[in-house]
Amino acid sequence: MSQPHHDDHLDRIRLPALRERITTAAAAAEWIKDGMTVGMSGFTKSGDAKMVPLAMAERARHTPFQITLITGASLGNDVDKLLTEAGVLARRMPFQADPVLRAAINRGEVMYVDQHLSETVEMLRTRQLAPIDIAIIEAIAITETGAIIPSTSVGNSASFAILADKVIVEINLSQSLALEGLHDIFIPKHRPQREPMPLMTPSDRVGTTTINIAPEKIVAIVITEKQDSSSTILPPDAETDAIAAHLVEFFEEEVRCGRLTNSLLPLQAGIGTIANAVMTGFINSPFAHLSMYSEVLQDSTFDLFDAGKLDFASGSSITLSSQKGAQVFRELTRYKERLVLRPQEVSNHPEIIRRLGIIAINTALEADIYGNVNSTHVLGTHIMNGIGGSGDFARNAYLAVFATKSLAKDGKISSIVPMVSHVDHNEHDVDILVTEVGLADLRGLAPRERAQAIIRNCVAQPYRGLLQEYVTEAGERGGHTPHVLEKAFSWHTRYRETGSMLPIRSVNIHPTDDLDDVSQQAA
Amino acid sequence: MSQPHHDDHLDRIRLPALRERITTAAAAAEWIKDGMTVGMSGFTKSGDAKMVPLAMAERARHTPFQITLITGASLGNDVDKLLTEAGVLARRMPFQADPVLRAAINRGEVMYVDQHLSETVEMLRTRQLAPIDIAIIEAIAITETGAIIPSTSVGNSASFAILADKVIVEINLSQSLALEGLHDIFIPKHRPQREPMPLMTPSDRVGTTTINIAPEKIVAIVITEKQDSSSTILPPDAETDAIAAHLVEFFEEEVRCGRLTNSLLPLQAGIGTIANAVMTGFINSPFAHLSMYSEVLQDSTFDLFDAGKLDFASGSSITLSSQKGAQVFRELTRYKERLVLRPQEVSNHPEIIRRLGIIAINTALEADIYGNVNSTHVLGTHIMNGIGGSGDFARNAYLAVFATKSLAKDGKISSIVPMVSHVDHNEHDVDILVTEVGLADLRGLAPRERAQAIIRNCVAQPYRGLLQEYVTEAGERGGHTPHVLEKAFSWHTRYRETGSMLPIRSVNIHPTDDLDDVSQQAA
């Protein structure tokens, strides 16, 4: 993030009548009552409301109350942590990535509804979820007509503001005014009047640059200079470099076969270290004039711009490391005409994903021998983050890639198991599985063939041999998708009991990153 | 089917130059060589090529050869059975429903690639699957320009004929010429030139009525009077009536709440007895001016037309019982202007499914306490049919309903289990689960709430109590989605070992249909 701009905050409220709505965060928070459903800006820690939620947490310490909190995706600034600790969250959707909230969810204290990110506002719009009582939206400014100019994310903010009766705006002076004009707000019509979305390339603009609402809905305005939280992705390492190299080699072969051109097709990449590293790997690739049609734009997006590899990037948020953020927001005008931020129902829309032919690259927590992927649940029960947008993309994409390191916890966990303990993406949706060991191209293969391709290409020893033993025993029982059901989770239960998936202590396991990192998922 | 029409078959080949391509099935089958990929018409037993595949099976008895066979969906006339018995099938996609082929797949003898039905031609078009060497397409006629007029299904026929270098046409004299004009063939452009599909209601026509190819690609024409196989769905029974009644009651409440109008939204229904019975249930409902945007149009579609409930039905095939077929095809002109048959990539297109806001009703083989659905695999290993189009619909629909009888095999199987042994549709995609016991509305619920809703509403005793015990034990271990992994499949392993999921013999189990019927899935 750049340093706070010390311009007059009144200049950022261009409809003078609204200036009288400026108030404190504590006063604004009084609008939120027990039992309400609150729609709040924020997607992958960017553009989140920062002051009012903290005032809510403060108030709940002396006057307990609970709400349903709906956002775009994850929040920064410890908002989910503080609201959890204050007991404010009864229900949370559609995504989170906070350790304190996650623990409360896993204890069954917060009801977490883990949703496909394209679906939340569709369900709100059709009143399949309880209505939004109040929206809290971070903005860089309010226009002369009272329209809201979002900051570093769009997420679900536009529909929250449109659907709510009351809107609280947080004007964030630390967010660059150069963001104005970057957004493209398109809201689908109600059915049966809904029309095709006229978006045919990632750079097409189909909406407005502002969130247009009746200004009288804005009941409070809070001024802040609090910055977005920075991304905490790790730099590429030997294993993520190997994953990226396998993928580049795969795409080179696709180009050689004439299935793709040298500019590939629009790329989507999930959030986190592995996906960012994979995208960084395109810098030293032969591909050119790449484009992105993704959810979150991370450091790698701007590295690819600077390397001259990327022509255009469409996302729903910009989430950068501290260093990269300082540079990008200082030089935003240099990138701006090659960027657009859209509502997440547009960035993740099945219509656009299928039409553009997205190459979707997401991260697996674990995968199994048939190519089913668990993106979310440790040992099948404890959630890490959520499915995010990975399901919107994987089901409808031209090509669905899932990447993971083959080992976790110093080799005590194999990311490739006989059967995943939770299925977020099933065999029908997983085209390519890649680890640092290698890449399995699963297109057009039957389950028994998928198993051989995955074991041969993606699994480190000694797990490779153990999986082959499992497959052999399962094959003797028969079936299209052979399994030994009573042993399908034996690796998970062994890990739970002994701290390792290995039946006996084994040497030659390569150390690897912590499970928490491996589990980063789209959004 | 109506009786064969004894018109002159030459009249059905309106481009005279093509009449010299008329040959025997045996001669036409000589075009198919060992190792080829063959694209064949046929979707839910309708409009399938009938003569050439049988000649292929005949030939293979003395001269063995193997092919990859790709169709729309399932075939009739024992084609899959005879090709399997003759050893012709090395690889088969994207769907099948034949007991003999299924057994060969489960023995690992035929490599079966079970695909989302919208995806097969996308993968062929982009050469992600081996190219179609030859297409075999049933037609009612060939036009003056050499274009093919399909019969009772479109399926993947149009793209097969367009993509193949050589096309064999089976002119079927038993198929009514009144089918001409019923089809709407729309083929998406190659990316990045692809445009929005201009389809905004189920009745919109966006393509041509014929499959337009260069006539010189037609290398052989075979004449037949062999009829489509009839559907073998069972009539509604007390349990399917109860399922239908629960759903009608649910939709009445949705209308009362203002979430739906009295004409609901376009309906999709999977193939088979349960889905057909559910659709039949709308006859005695308060709803009116219904529409369908589905894959297969079954008896219930025409019952709804006759009852004045249904305004329009879009599908990819018409598959009827023997009695209904005789009536419908005799009176086809009476229904024709309210019908359209489309390629399956259009009937199942994510873009259209999301835009129209489809209400998708499909059948579960088993479901679990969190709402994950197994549509395909008995005991997690042995496939019945395939996922068909259910994944295209459930992921992208306005509302995804899954229906099943709560018990199978005289109560020795509970269709609701602690954890499904195979996941085709995960918790993110299942909004409503309904059995004869009742309906669970899972929208906006967290996993622990979903479990209570499903156990309370959908499960028959004594399994209800057993599932509650499981949930209690799992809850003590904690997690967002509590499980006792080492017991998650204990019901399946007990059934495998003892022939019943019940731990002890129990009385008061209601008899139900055979598992084979319960497993009918979309397409």
Coordinates of N, CA and C in Angstrom, one line a residue, chain B residues 21-33 36 38-41 48-60 65 67 69 75 77 79 82-83 86 88 134-138 167-172 219-224 226:
Chain B
R21 N -24.7 -43.6 -52.6 CA -24.0 -44.0 -51.5 C -24.7 -45.0 -50.6
I22 N -26.0 -45.3 -51.0 CA -26.7 -46.3 -50.3 C -26.0 -47.7 -50.3
T23 N -25.9 -48.3 -49.2 CA -25.2 -49.6 -49.2 C -25.7 -50.4 -48.0
T24 N -25.1 -51.6 -47.8 CA -25.5 -52.4 -46.7 C -24.8 -52.0 -45.4
A25 N -25.4 -52.3 -44.3 CA -24.7 -52.0 -43.0 C -23.3 -52.7 -43.0
A26 N -23.2 -53.9 -43.5 CA -21.9 -54.6 -43.4 C -20.9 -53.8 -44.2
A27 N -21.3 -53.4 -45.4 CA -20.4 -52.6 -46.3 C -20.0 -51.3 -45.6
A28 N -21.0 -50.6 -45.0 CA -20.7 -49.3 -44.3 C -19.7 -49.6 -43.2
A29 N -19.9 -50.7 -42.5 CA -19.1 -51.0 -41.3 C -17.6 -51.2 -41.7
E30 N -17.4 -51.5 -42.9 CA -16.0 -51.7 -43.4 C -15.2 -50.4 -43.3
W31 N -15.9 -49.3 -43.2 CA -15.1 -48.0 -43.1 C -14.5 -47.9 -41.7
I32 N -15.0 -48.6 -40.7 CA -14.4 -48.5 -39.4 C -13.3 -49.5 -39.2
K33 N -12.1 -48.9 -38.9 CA -10.9 -49.7 -38.8 C -10.5 -49.8 -37.3
M36 N -9.7 -46.9 -34.5 CA -10.4 -45.6 -34.8 C -11.2 -45.1 -33.6
V38 N -14.8 -43.4 -33.1 CA -16.1 -43.3 -33.8 C -17.1 -42.5 -33.0
G39 N -17.7 -41.5 -33.6 CA -18.7 -40.7 -32.9 C -20.1 -41.1 -33.5
M40 N -20.9 -41.5 -32.5 CA -22.2 -42.1 -33.0 C -23.4 -41.4 -32.4
S41 N -24.4 -41.2 -33.1 CA -25.6 -40.5 -32.6 C -26.2 -41.4 -31.5
D48 N -30.4 -43.3 -31.9 CA -29.0 -43.9 -32.0 C -28.9 -44.6 -33.4
A49 N -27.6 -44.7 -33.9 CA -27.3 -45.5 -35.0 C -27.6 -47.0 -34.6
K50 N -28.3 -47.7 -35.5 CA -28.8 -49.0 -35.1 C -28.2 -50.2 -36.0
M51 N -27.9 -49.9 -37.2 CA -27.5 -51.0 -38.1 C -26.0 -51.1 -38.2
V52 N -25.3 -50.1 -38.4 CA -23.8 -50.2 -38.6 C -23.1 -50.7 -37.4
P53 N -23.5 -50.3 -36.2 CA -22.9 -50.9 -35.0 C -23.1 -52.4 -34.9
L54 N -24.3 -52.8 -35.3 CA -24.5 -54.3 -35.2 C -23.7 -55.0 -36.3
A55 N -23.5 -54.4 -37.4 CA -22.7 -55.0 -38.4 C -21.2 -55.0 -37.9
M56 N -20.8 -54.0 -37.2 CA -19.5 -54.0 -36.6 C -19.3 -55.1 -35.7
A57 N -20.3 -55.4 -34.8 CA -20.2 -56.5 -33.9 C -20.1 -57.8 -34.6
E58 N -20.9 -57.9 -35.6 CA -20.9 -59.1 -36.5 C -19.5 -59.4 -37.1
R59 N -19.0 -58.3 -37.6 CA -17.7 -58.5 -38.3 C -16.6 -58.8 -37.2
A60 N -16.7 -58.2 -36.0 CA -15.6 -58.5 -35.0 C -15.6 -59.9 -34.6
F65 N -11.5 -56.4 -33.9 CA -10.9 -55.0 -33.9 C -11.5 -54.2 -32.7
I67 N -12.3 -50.2 -31.0 CA -12.5 -48.7 -31.3 C -12.7 -48.0 -29.9
L69 N -15.5 -45.5 -28.7 CA -16.8 -45.2 -29.1 C -17.3 -44.0 -28.3
L75 N -27.2 -45.7 -25.4 CA -27.8 -46.3 -26.6 C -28.8 -47.3 -26.3
N77 N -31.4 -50.6 -28.3 CA -31.2 -51.7 -29.2 C -30.0 -52.6 -28.9
V79 N -27.1 -52.1 -28.4 CA -25.9 -51.8 -29.2 C -24.6 -51.9 -28.3
L82 N -24.0 -55.6 -27.5 CA -23.5 -56.5 -28.6 C -22.1 -56.1 -28.9
L83 N -21.8 -54.8 -28.9 CA -20.4 -54.3 -29.1 C -19.4 -54.8 -28.0
A86 N -18.8 -58.5 -28.4 CA -17.9 -58.8 -29.6 C -16.5 -58.2 -29.4
V88 N -15.5 -55.2 -29.2 CA -15.2 -54.0 -30.0 C -14.8 -52.8 -29.2
I134 N -14.6 -41.1 -37.7 CA -15.8 -41.3 -38.5 C -17.0 -41.1 -37.6
A135 N -18.1 -40.5 -38.2 CA -19.3 -40.3 -37.5 C -20.4 -41.2 -38.1
I136 N -21.2 -41.8 -37.3 CA -22.4 -42.6 -37.7 C -23.6 -41.9 -37.1
I137 N -24.5 -41.4 -38.0 CA -25.6 -40.5 -37.5 C -26.9 -41.0 -38.1
E138 N -27.8 -41.3 -37.1 CA -29.2 -41.6 -37.6 C -29.9 -40.3 -38.1
V167 N -18.6 -39.5 -42.8 CA -19.9 -39.6 -42.1 C -20.7 -40.7 -42.8
I168 N -21.2 -41.6 -41.9 CA -22.1 -42.6 -42.4 C -23.5 -42.2 -41.8
V169 N -24.5 -42.2 -42.7 CA -25.8 -41.8 -42.3 C -26.8 -43.0 -42.3
E170 N -27.5 -43.2 -41.2 CA -28.5 -44.3 -41.2 C -29.9 -43.5 -41.4
I171 N -30.5 -43.7 -42.5 CA -31.8 -43.2 -42.7 C -32.8 -44.1 -42.1
N172 N -33.6 -43.6 -41.1 CA -34.5 -44.5 -40.4 C -35.9 -44.2 -40.8
V219 N -20.0 -40.9 -46.8 CA -19.4 -42.0 -47.5 C -20.3 -43.2 -47.7
A220 N -21.3 -43.3 -46.8 CA -22.2 -44.4 -46.9 C -23.6 -44.0 -46.3
I221 N -24.6 -44.6 -46.9 CA -25.9 -44.4 -46.4 C -26.6 -45.8 -46.2
V222 N -27.1 -46.0 -45.0 CA -27.8 -47.3 -44.8 C -29.2 -47.0 -44.4
I223 N -30.1 -47.8 -45.0 CA -31.5 -47.6 -44.8 C -32.0 -48.6 -43.7
T224 N -32.8 -48.2 -42.8 CA -33.3 -49.1 -41.7 C -34.8 -48.7 -41.4
K226 N -35.6 -50.0 -38.2 CA -35.5 -50.5 -36.8 C -35.8 -49.3 -35.9

